[in-house]
Coordinates of C-alpha atoms in Angstrom, one line a residue:
X1 CA -5.2 -2.3 46.5
X2 CA -6.0 -1.1 42.9
X3 CA -5.3 -3.4 40.0
X4 CA -4.7 -2.4 36.4
X5 CA -2.8 -3.4 33.3
X6 CA -3.7 -6.8 32.1
X7 CA -6.6 -7.2 34.6
X8 CA -8.4 -4.3 33.0
X9 CA -7.7 -5.7 29.5
X10 CA -9.3 -9.1 30.4
X11 CA -12.3 -7.3 32.1
X12 CA -13.1 -5.2 29.2
X13 CA -13.3 -8.1 26.6
X14 CA -15.9 -10.7 26.0
X15 CA -16.6 -13.2 28.6
X16 CA -14.3 -16.2 28.6
X17 CA -15.8 -19.7 27.6
X18 CA -16.9 -22.0 30.3
X19 CA -14.4 -24.7 30.7
X20 CA -14.1 -27.2 33.4
X21 CA -11.6 -26.5 36.2
X22 CA -9.1 -29.2 37.0
X23 CA -9.3 -31.0 40.4
X24 CA -7.4 -29.5 43.2
X25 CA -4.0 -31.3 43.4
X26 CA -4.2 -31.4 47.2
X27 CA -5.4 -34.7 48.6
X28 CA -6.0 -35.7 52.3
X29 CA -5.6 -38.8 54.3
X30 CA -8.6 -40.8 55.5
X31 CA -8.2 -39.2 58.9
X32 CA -8.3 -35.7 57.5
X33 CA -5.4 -34.6 59.7
X34 CA -2.3 -35.1 57.5
X35 CA -2.4 -33.7 54.1
X36 CA -0.3 -35.5 51.5
X37 CA 0.9 -33.5 48.5
X38 CA 1.8 -35.1 45.2
X39 CA 4.1 -33.7 42.9
X40 CA 2.7 -30.6 41.3
X41 CA 3.7 -29.8 37.7
X42 CA 2.8 -27.1 35.2
X43 CA -0.2 -29.2 34.0
X44 CA -1.9 -28.7 37.4
X45 CA -2.5 -25.0 36.9
X46 CA -6.2 -24.4 36.8
X47 CA -7.8 -24.0 33.5
X48 CA -9.4 -20.6 34.5
X49 CA -6.0 -19.2 35.4
X50 CA -4.6 -20.4 32.2
X51 CA -7.3 -18.7 30.1
X52 CA -6.7 -15.5 32.2
X53 CA -3.1 -15.8 31.1
X54 CA -3.6 -16.8 27.4
X55 CA -6.2 -14.2 26.5
X56 CA -4.2 -10.9 27.1
X57 CA -1.3 -12.7 25.1
X58 CA -3.8 -13.4 22.2
X59 CA -5.3 -9.9 22.4
X60 CA -2.0 -8.0 22.6
X61 CA 0.5 -10.0 20.3
X62 CA 3.9 -8.6 19.5
X63 CA 3.5 -6.9 16.3
X64 CA 5.6 -8.9 13.8
X65 CA 4.8 -6.7 10.9
X66 CA 8.2 -6.2 9.2
X67 CA 7.1 -2.9 7.5
X68 CA 6.8 -1.4 10.9
X69 CA 10.5 -1.6 11.4
X70 CA 12.0 -0.9 7.9
X71 CA 12.0 2.9 8.2
X72 CA 14.5 2.7 11.0
X73 CA 18.3 2.2 10.9
X74 CA 19.2 -1.4 11.7
X75 CA 15.7 -2.8 11.2
X76 CA 14.7 -5.9 13.0
X77 CA 14.4 -8.9 10.7
X78 CA 11.5 -11.2 11.4
X79 CA 11.2 -15.0 10.8
X80 CA 8.1 -16.8 11.8
X81 CA 9.8 -20.1 11.9
X82 CA 12.1 -19.0 14.7
X83 CA 9.9 -16.5 16.4
X84 CA 9.0 -16.8 20.1
X85 CA 5.7 -15.1 19.4
X86 CA 4.0 -17.6 17.1
X87 CA 0.8 -17.8 19.3
X88 CA -0.7 -20.3 20.1
X89 CA 2.0 -22.9 18.8
X90 CA 4.5 -21.9 21.3
X91 CA 2.1 -22.2 24.2
X92 CA 0.6 -25.3 22.9
X93 CA 3.9 -27.0 22.8
X94 CA 4.5 -26.6 26.5
X95 CA 2.3 -29.7 27.6
X96 CA -0.6 -31.7 26.5
X97 CA -3.1 -29.8 28.8
X98 CA -2.2 -26.4 27.4
X99 CA -2.6 -27.7 23.9
X100 CA -6.0 -29.1 24.8
X101 CA -7.2 -25.9 26.3
X102 CA -6.0 -23.9 23.2
X103 CA -7.7 -26.5 20.8
X104 CA -11.1 -26.3 22.9
X105 CA -11.1 -22.5 22.9
X106 CA -10.9 -22.2 19.1
X107 CA -11.0 -18.4 19.0
X108 CA -7.3 -18.6 19.9
X109 CA -6.5 -20.5 16.7
X110 CA -6.4 -17.5 14.4
X111 CA -2.8 -18.0 13.4
X112 CA -2.3 -21.0 11.3
X113 CA 1.2 -22.2 10.4
X114 CA 1.6 -24.9 7.7
X115 CA 5.0 -26.5 7.6
X116 CA 5.4 -28.2 4.3
X117 CA 8.6 -30.1 5.4
X118 CA 6.4 -31.7 8.1
X119 CA 5.7 -35.5 7.1
X120 CA 2.1 -35.1 8.2
X121 CA 1.6 -31.7 6.7
X122 CA -1.7 -32.6 4.9
X123 CA -3.3 -33.9 8.1
X124 CA -2.1 -31.1 10.3
X125 CA -3.2 -28.4 7.8
X126 CA -6.7 -29.8 7.6
X127 CA -7.0 -30.1 11.4
X128 CA -5.7 -26.6 12.1
X129 CA -8.0 -25.0 9.5
X130 CA -11.0 -27.0 10.7
X131 CA -10.2 -25.8 14.4
X132 CA -10.2 -22.3 13.3
X133 CA -13.7 -22.9 11.9
X134 CA -15.0 -19.7 10.3
X135 CA -12.8 -17.3 12.1
X136 CA -10.6 -14.6 10.4
X137 CA -7.2 -16.0 10.2
X138 CA -3.6 -15.3 9.6
X139 CA -2.2 -18.1 7.5
X140 CA 1.5 -18.8 6.8
X141 CA 2.7 -21.7 4.6
X142 CA 6.5 -22.1 5.3
X143 CA 9.2 -24.5 6.2
X144 CA 10.7 -25.5 9.6
X145 CA 14.3 -25.2 8.4
X146 CA 15.6 -22.7 5.9
X147 CA 17.4 -25.5 3.8
X148 CA 14.3 -27.6 3.2
X149 CA 13.7 -28.4 -0.5
X150 CA 16.6 -26.3 -1.6
X151 CA 17.9 -29.2 -3.6
X152 CA 14.5 -30.7 -4.5
X153 CA 12.3 -28.2 -6.3
X154 CA 10.0 -31.0 -7.8
X155 CA 9.2 -32.3 -4.4
X156 CA 8.5 -28.9 -3.1
X157 CA 6.2 -28.1 -6.1
X158 CA 4.2 -31.4 -5.7
X159 CA 3.5 -31.0 -2.0
X160 CA 2.5 -27.4 -2.6
X161 CA -0.1 -28.4 -5.1
X162 CA -1.7 -30.5 -2.4
X163 CA -1.4 -27.7 0.2
X164 CA -2.9 -25.2 -2.2
X165 CA -5.9 -27.3 -2.7
X166 CA -6.5 -27.5 1.0
X167 CA -6.1 -23.9 1.8
X168 CA -8.0 -22.3 -1.3
X169 CA -11.4 -22.6 0.3
X170 CA -10.1 -20.8 3.5
X171 CA -8.2 -17.8 1.7
X172 CA -11.4 -15.7 1.7
X173 CA -11.3 -15.4 5.4
X174 CA -7.5 -14.7 5.6
X175 CA -6.5 -11.4 7.0
X176 CA -2.9 -12.0 6.1
X177 CA -1.5 -14.8 3.8
X178 CA 2.2 -15.6 3.4
X179 CA 4.1 -18.1 1.4
X180 CA 7.8 -18.6 2.4
X181 CA 9.3 -21.5 0.3
X182 CA 12.5 -22.6 -1.3
X183 CA 11.7 -22.0 -5.1
X184 CA 9.8 -19.4 -6.8
X185 CA 8.5 -22.2 -9.1
X186 CA 6.5 -23.7 -6.1
X187 CA 4.6 -20.4 -5.4
X188 CA 1.1 -19.9 -6.5
X189 CA 0.7 -17.9 -9.7
X190 CA -0.9 -14.7 -8.7
X191 CA -2.5 -14.0 -12.0
X192 CA -4.5 -17.3 -12.2
X193 CA -4.3 -19.3 -8.9
X194 CA -6.5 -16.9 -6.9
X195 CA -10.0 -17.4 -8.5
X196 CA -12.1 -16.2 -5.5
X197 CA -12.0 -12.7 -3.8
X198 CA -10.4 -12.4 -0.5
X199 CA -12.2 -9.3 0.9
X200 CA -10.5 -9.4 4.4
X201 CA -6.9 -9.7 3.1
X202 CA -4.7 -6.8 4.0
X203 CA -1.3 -8.4 3.5
X204 CA -0.1 -10.9 0.8
X205 CA 3.6 -12.3 0.7
X206 CA 4.7 -14.8 -1.8
X207 CA 8.5 -15.2 -1.6
X208 CA 11.0 -17.9 -2.1
X209 CA 14.8 -18.1 -1.5
X210 CA 15.7 -19.4 -5.0
X211 CA 14.7 -17.7 -8.3
X212 CA 13.6 -20.8 -10.3
X213 CA 11.0 -19.4 -12.7
X214 CA 7.2 -18.7 -12.7
X215 CA 5.2 -20.9 -10.3
X216 CA 1.7 -22.1 -10.7
X217 CA -0.2 -24.6 -8.6
X218 CA -3.6 -25.0 -10.2
X219 CA -5.0 -25.8 -13.7
X220 CA -6.6 -22.4 -14.1
X221 CA -5.3 -20.4 -17.1
X222 CA -7.7 -17.5 -17.3
X223 CA -7.0 -14.5 -14.8
X224 CA -9.7 -13.2 -12.5
X225 CA -7.4 -10.7 -10.8
X226 CA -8.8 -7.3 -10.4
X227 CA -9.4 -4.7 -7.7
X228 CA -12.3 -6.8 -6.2
X229 CA -9.9 -9.7 -5.7
X230 CA -8.2 -8.0 -2.6
X231 CA -10.0 -4.7 -2.0
X232 CA -8.2 -4.1 1.3
X233 CA -4.7 -5.2 0.3
X234 CA -2.1 -2.6 1.3
X235 CA 1.1 -4.8 1.9
X236 CA 2.3 -6.8 -1.2
X237 CA 5.4 -9.0 -1.2
X238 CA 6.0 -11.1 -4.3
X239 CA 8.8 -12.7 -6.2
X240 CA 10.0 -11.2 -9.4
X241 CA 8.6 -13.8 -11.7
X242 CA 5.1 -13.2 -10.5
X243 CA 5.7 -9.5 -10.7
X244 CA 6.7 -9.7 -14.4
X245 CA 4.0 -12.0 -15.2
X246 CA 1.3 -9.6 -13.7
X247 CA 2.9 -6.5 -15.1
X248 CA 3.4 -7.8 -18.6
X249 CA -0.2 -9.2 -18.8
X250 CA -2.7 -6.6 -20.2
X251 CA -5.6 -8.1 -18.2
X252 CA -3.8 -7.8 -14.8
X253 CA -1.3 -4.9 -15.1
X254 CA -4.1 -2.4 -13.9
X255 CA -4.5 -4.3 -10.7
X256 CA -1.1 -3.1 -9.6
X257 CA -2.1 0.4 -9.9
X258 CA -5.6 -0.2 -8.5
X259 CA -4.3 -1.5 -5.1
X260 CA -2.5 1.9 -4.9
X261 CA -6.0 3.4 -4.1
X262 CA -5.6 2.0 -0.5
X263 CA -3.0 4.5 -0.1
X264 CA -5.7 7.1 1.1
X265 CA -6.3 5.0 4.2
X266 CA -2.9 3.1 4.6
X267 CA 0.8 3.3 3.6
X268 CA 1.0 1.0 0.5
X269 CA 4.0 -1.2 0.5
X270 CA 5.4 -3.2 -2.4
X271 CA 8.4 -5.6 -2.2
X272 CA 9.7 -7.6 -5.1
X273 CA 12.5 -10.2 -4.5
X274 CA 14.3 -12.7 -6.6
X275 CA 14.1 -12.6 -10.4
X276 CA 16.4 -14.3 -12.9
X277 CA 15.3 -14.3 -16.5
X278 CA 17.4 -17.4 -17.2
X279 CA 15.8 -19.5 -14.5
X280 CA 12.8 -21.6 -15.5
X281 CA 10.2 -20.4 -18.0
X282 CA 10.1 -16.7 -18.8
X283 CA 8.0 -16.4 -21.8
X284 CA 7.8 -12.6 -21.4
X285 CA 11.5 -12.1 -22.3
X286 CA 13.8 -9.6 -20.7
X287 CA 12.2 -7.1 -18.2
X288 CA 13.5 -3.6 -18.2
X289 CA 13.5 -1.7 -14.9
X290 CA 12.4 1.5 -16.8
X291 CA 9.1 -0.1 -17.6
X292 CA 8.1 -0.1 -13.9
X293 CA 9.6 3.2 -12.6
X294 CA 6.3 4.9 -12.7
X295 CA 4.7 2.2 -10.9
X296 CA 7.5 2.0 -8.2
X297 CA 6.9 5.6 -7.5
X298 CA 3.3 5.1 -6.6
X299 CA 4.1 3.2 -3.4
X300 CA 4.9 4.6 0.0
X301 CA 7.4 1.8 0.7
X302 CA 9.3 0.0 -1.9
X303 CA 11.8 -2.9 -1.6
X304 CA 13.7 -4.4 -4.5
X305 CA 15.9 -7.4 -3.7
X306 CA 18.0 -9.6 -5.9
X307 CA 16.4 -8.6 -9.2
X308 CA 18.2 -9.1 -12.5
X309 CA 16.2 -6.6 -14.5
X310 CA 17.7 -5.3 -17.6
X311 CA 18.8 -1.8 -18.2
X312 CA 20.7 -1.7 -21.6
X313 CA 18.9 -1.8 -24.8
X314 CA 20.0 -4.3 -27.4
X315 CA 17.4 -3.6 -30.2
X316 CA 15.7 -0.6 -31.6
X317 CA 12.5 -1.7 -29.8
X318 CA 14.3 -1.9 -26.5
X319 CA 15.7 1.5 -27.1
X320 CA 12.2 2.9 -26.9
X321 CA 11.8 1.4 -23.4
X322 CA 15.1 2.7 -22.3
X323 CA 14.5 6.3 -23.4
X324 CA 15.9 8.5 -20.6
X325 CA 13.2 11.1 -21.3
X326 CA 10.6 8.6 -19.9
X327 CA 12.4 8.0 -16.6
X328 CA 10.1 8.6 -13.7
X329 CA 11.1 9.8 -10.3
X330 CA 10.6 7.2 -7.5
X331 CA 9.1 9.2 -4.6
X332 CA 7.6 8.0 -1.3
X333 CA 8.6 7.6 2.4
X334 CA 11.2 4.7 2.1
X335 CA 13.0 2.7 -0.5
X336 CA 15.3 -0.4 0.1
X337 CA 17.6 -1.8 -2.5
X338 CA 19.3 -5.0 -1.7
X339 CA 21.7 -7.4 -3.7
X340 CA 21.4 -5.5 -7.0
X341 CA 24.1 -5.2 -9.6
X342 CA 26.3 -2.1 -9.8
X343 CA 24.7 -1.0 -13.1
X344 CA 21.2 -1.5 -12.0
X345 CA 21.9 0.3 -8.7
X346 CA 23.5 3.3 -10.7
X347 CA 20.2 3.4 -12.8
X348 CA 17.9 3.6 -9.9
X349 CA 20.0 6.1 -7.7
X350 CA 19.3 9.2 -9.7
X351 CA 15.6 8.4 -9.7
X352 CA 15.1 8.0 -6.1
X353 CA 13.7 10.9 -4.1
X354 CA 12.4 9.5 -0.7
X355 CA 12.7 10.5 2.8
X356 CA 14.7 7.4 3.7
X357 CA 16.7 5.0 1.7
X358 CA 18.3 1.7 2.7
X359 CA 21.1 0.2 0.4
X360 CA 22.3 -3.3 1.3
X361 CA 25.1 -5.2 -0.5
X362 CA 24.8 -3.0 -3.7
X363 CA 28.1 -2.0 -5.3
X364 CA 28.3 1.8 -5.7
X365 CA 31.1 1.9 -8.3
X366 CA 28.8 3.1 -11.2
X367 CA 26.6 5.4 -9.2
X368 CA 26.8 9.2 -9.8
X369 CA 24.8 10.2 -6.8
X370 CA 23.3 9.1 -3.4
X371 CA 19.6 9.1 -2.8
X372 CA 17.3 10.5 -0.1
X373 CA 16.9 13.9 1.4
X374 CA 16.6 12.7 5.1
X375 CA 18.2 9.5 6.1
X376 CA 20.4 7.0 4.3
X377 CA 21.6 3.7 5.6
X378 CA 24.5 1.7 3.9
X379 CA 24.9 -1.9 5.0
X380 CA 27.1 -4.9 4.0
X381 CA 28.8 -2.8 1.2
X382 CA 32.3 -4.6 1.3
X383 CA 33.7 -4.0 -2.2
X384 CA 37.3 -3.0 -3.1
X385 CA 36.4 0.5 -4.2
X386 CA 33.6 1.3 -1.5
X387 CA 35.7 3.8 0.3
X388 CA 36.8 5.6 -3.0
X389 CA 33.2 5.5 -4.3
X390 CA 31.9 7.2 -1.1
X391 CA 34.6 9.8 -1.2
X392 CA 33.2 10.8 -4.6
X393 CA 29.5 10.5 -3.7
X394 CA 29.3 12.2 -0.2
X395 CA 30.4 15.6 -0.9
X396 CA 27.4 16.8 -3.0
X397 CA 25.0 14.7 -0.8
X398 CA 22.1 16.7 0.8
X399 CA 21.0 14.1 3.4
X400 CA 20.8 14.9 7.0
X401 CA 21.3 11.3 8.6
X402 CA 23.8 8.6 7.6
X403 CA 24.1 5.2 9.1
X404 CA 26.8 2.9 7.9
X405 CA 26.9 -0.8 9.1
X406 CA 29.6 -3.3 8.1
X407 CA 30.9 -1.4 5.2
X408 CA 34.4 -1.2 3.9
X409 CA 34.9 2.5 4.7
X410 CA 38.1 4.0 6.2
X411 CA 39.5 7.1 7.6
X412 CA 39.6 8.8 4.1
X413 CA 35.8 8.8 4.0
X414 CA 35.7 10.8 7.3
X415 CA 38.4 13.0 6.1
X416 CA 36.4 14.1 3.1
X417 CA 33.5 14.9 5.4
X418 CA 35.6 17.3 7.5
X419 CA 36.7 19.3 4.4
X420 CA 34.9 22.4 3.1
X421 CA 33.6 22.7 -0.5
X422 CA 36.0 25.6 -1.1
X423 CA 39.3 27.1 0.2
X424 CA 37.7 29.7 2.5
X425 CA 36.2 29.3 6.0
X426 CA 32.8 30.6 4.9
X427 CA 32.5 27.7 2.4
X428 CA 30.1 24.9 3.4
X429 CA 31.4 21.7 4.6
X430 CA 31.1 18.6 2.1
X431 CA 27.7 17.0 2.7
X432 CA 26.8 20.4 4.2
X433 CA 23.3 19.2 5.5
X434 CA 24.7 16.3 7.4
X435 CA 23.7 16.4 11.1
X436 CA 24.2 12.8 12.3
X437 CA 26.6 9.8 11.5
X438 CA 26.2 6.5 12.9
X439 CA 28.8 4.0 12.4
X440 CA 28.6 0.2 13.3
X441 CA 31.0 -2.7 12.6
X442 CA 33.4 -0.5 10.5
X443 CA 36.7 -1.8 11.6
X444 CA 38.8 0.3 9.4
X445 CA 37.7 3.6 10.8
X446 CA 40.0 4.8 13.7
X447 CA 39.0 6.6 16.8
X448 CA 41.4 9.5 15.9
X449 CA 39.6 10.1 12.5
X450 CA 36.3 10.1 14.4
X451 CA 37.4 12.6 17.0
X452 CA 38.9 14.7 14.2
X453 CA 35.6 14.9 12.3
X454 CA 33.8 15.9 15.2
X455 CA 36.2 18.7 16.0
X456 CA 36.4 19.9 12.5
X457 CA 32.6 20.2 12.0
X458 CA 31.7 21.4 15.4
X459 CA 34.7 23.3 16.4
X460 CA 35.4 25.5 13.3
X461 CA 32.1 27.4 12.9
X462 CA 30.0 24.6 11.5
X463 CA 26.4 25.4 12.0
X464 CA 25.3 21.8 11.9
X465 CA 25.4 19.4 14.7
X466 CA 27.0 15.9 14.2
X467 CA 26.9 12.8 16.5
X468 CA 29.1 9.9 15.8
X469 CA 28.3 6.5 17.4
X470 CA 30.5 3.4 17.2
X471 CA 28.6 0.6 19.0
X472 CA 30.7 -2.5 19.6
X473 CA 27.7 -4.8 19.8
X474 CA 25.4 -5.8 16.9

């Protein structure tokens, strides 16, 4: 019988290390006639068999890269703390034997998780990094529970200074490096805390749940950040305070443009999350979103989340920054706006010209147009005037696909879409390029309105084809 699949995967890789096989769990009586079986547990599986199981899992992990899913409707959210795929930690926790095997075969230990709310975090971090030896690693510094240190930023900052001291010598061999903390003030300062190049690093993520000012974990004050710091970097996720710090610094601003050069080989991604100018120390003053529009347009994928950037000039100097003539168009493949104010959303919308746009929990009351020429997803937009806003914004929209999830829309929005732009039959429908609508968890939309929309656009000479889905499950 022919065998394929995981067998061929194992056969085509490097030979497995020689590890001693466990004794056969079968025992015999002194007479050799009656075999007496003891209780067999999962720990009795032979080491060689376990290695044959572990190695394909190691070589073919589930891709946990969140960027891979962000250009789809309803993207999958990924959380390392609750993932079933955090190899080898999930397998090592099964039993002591599995843990010992995974420790002996150190080439499995390429994923290193450091939990700062672990009472033994320093000991465990040193042990895990030493097991990994000189291998290329994926390093994540995070918390086991999302509420850890939320009420104690000082304690988090102190433990992070110790952790940073331990991991700094290992950063040059990191392929991916992620910090997922409670407070931005506990994060490394990108401009000064990375003093040595990381030539293997392709993804850097520094995020925190609460905007509490600029971080900093070392005594360094002079920046060494340049293109040679992370020459292969093409995924950057940073907090807003670090972004403003790097952008406003003449010695480091060019670095943000230089990493764009990787775009010739990879889709370059930038995510900026959590910025509050009134939180912590912000010596740079207010940051205007217009300052960075040109930079934003240089990235294939862009995400802006919970940023309190300014958009209204208060002085003559600020008026020069807010000059509409200098506004740059944000182009690229994908943009995601999340938890922005109505005013900031309205400023960004006219500048967006991307294939896909994803708007989450952003009021549309001040907006004058919807972005994107292909697909648009609206999610968690539940404000009093949401339906009225969309009745105004949708008729001139040129997008082809519209996904709406958990938004306060009603039958009036669908009624607008079944109308034509003029009184005659040859006039185009509103949103004339629309070919697909997908509704999910929009309780105020009736089945009658959905049926009426389909009949109007498909049954009265409309050239476009429309599909309406109303999944009941999330």
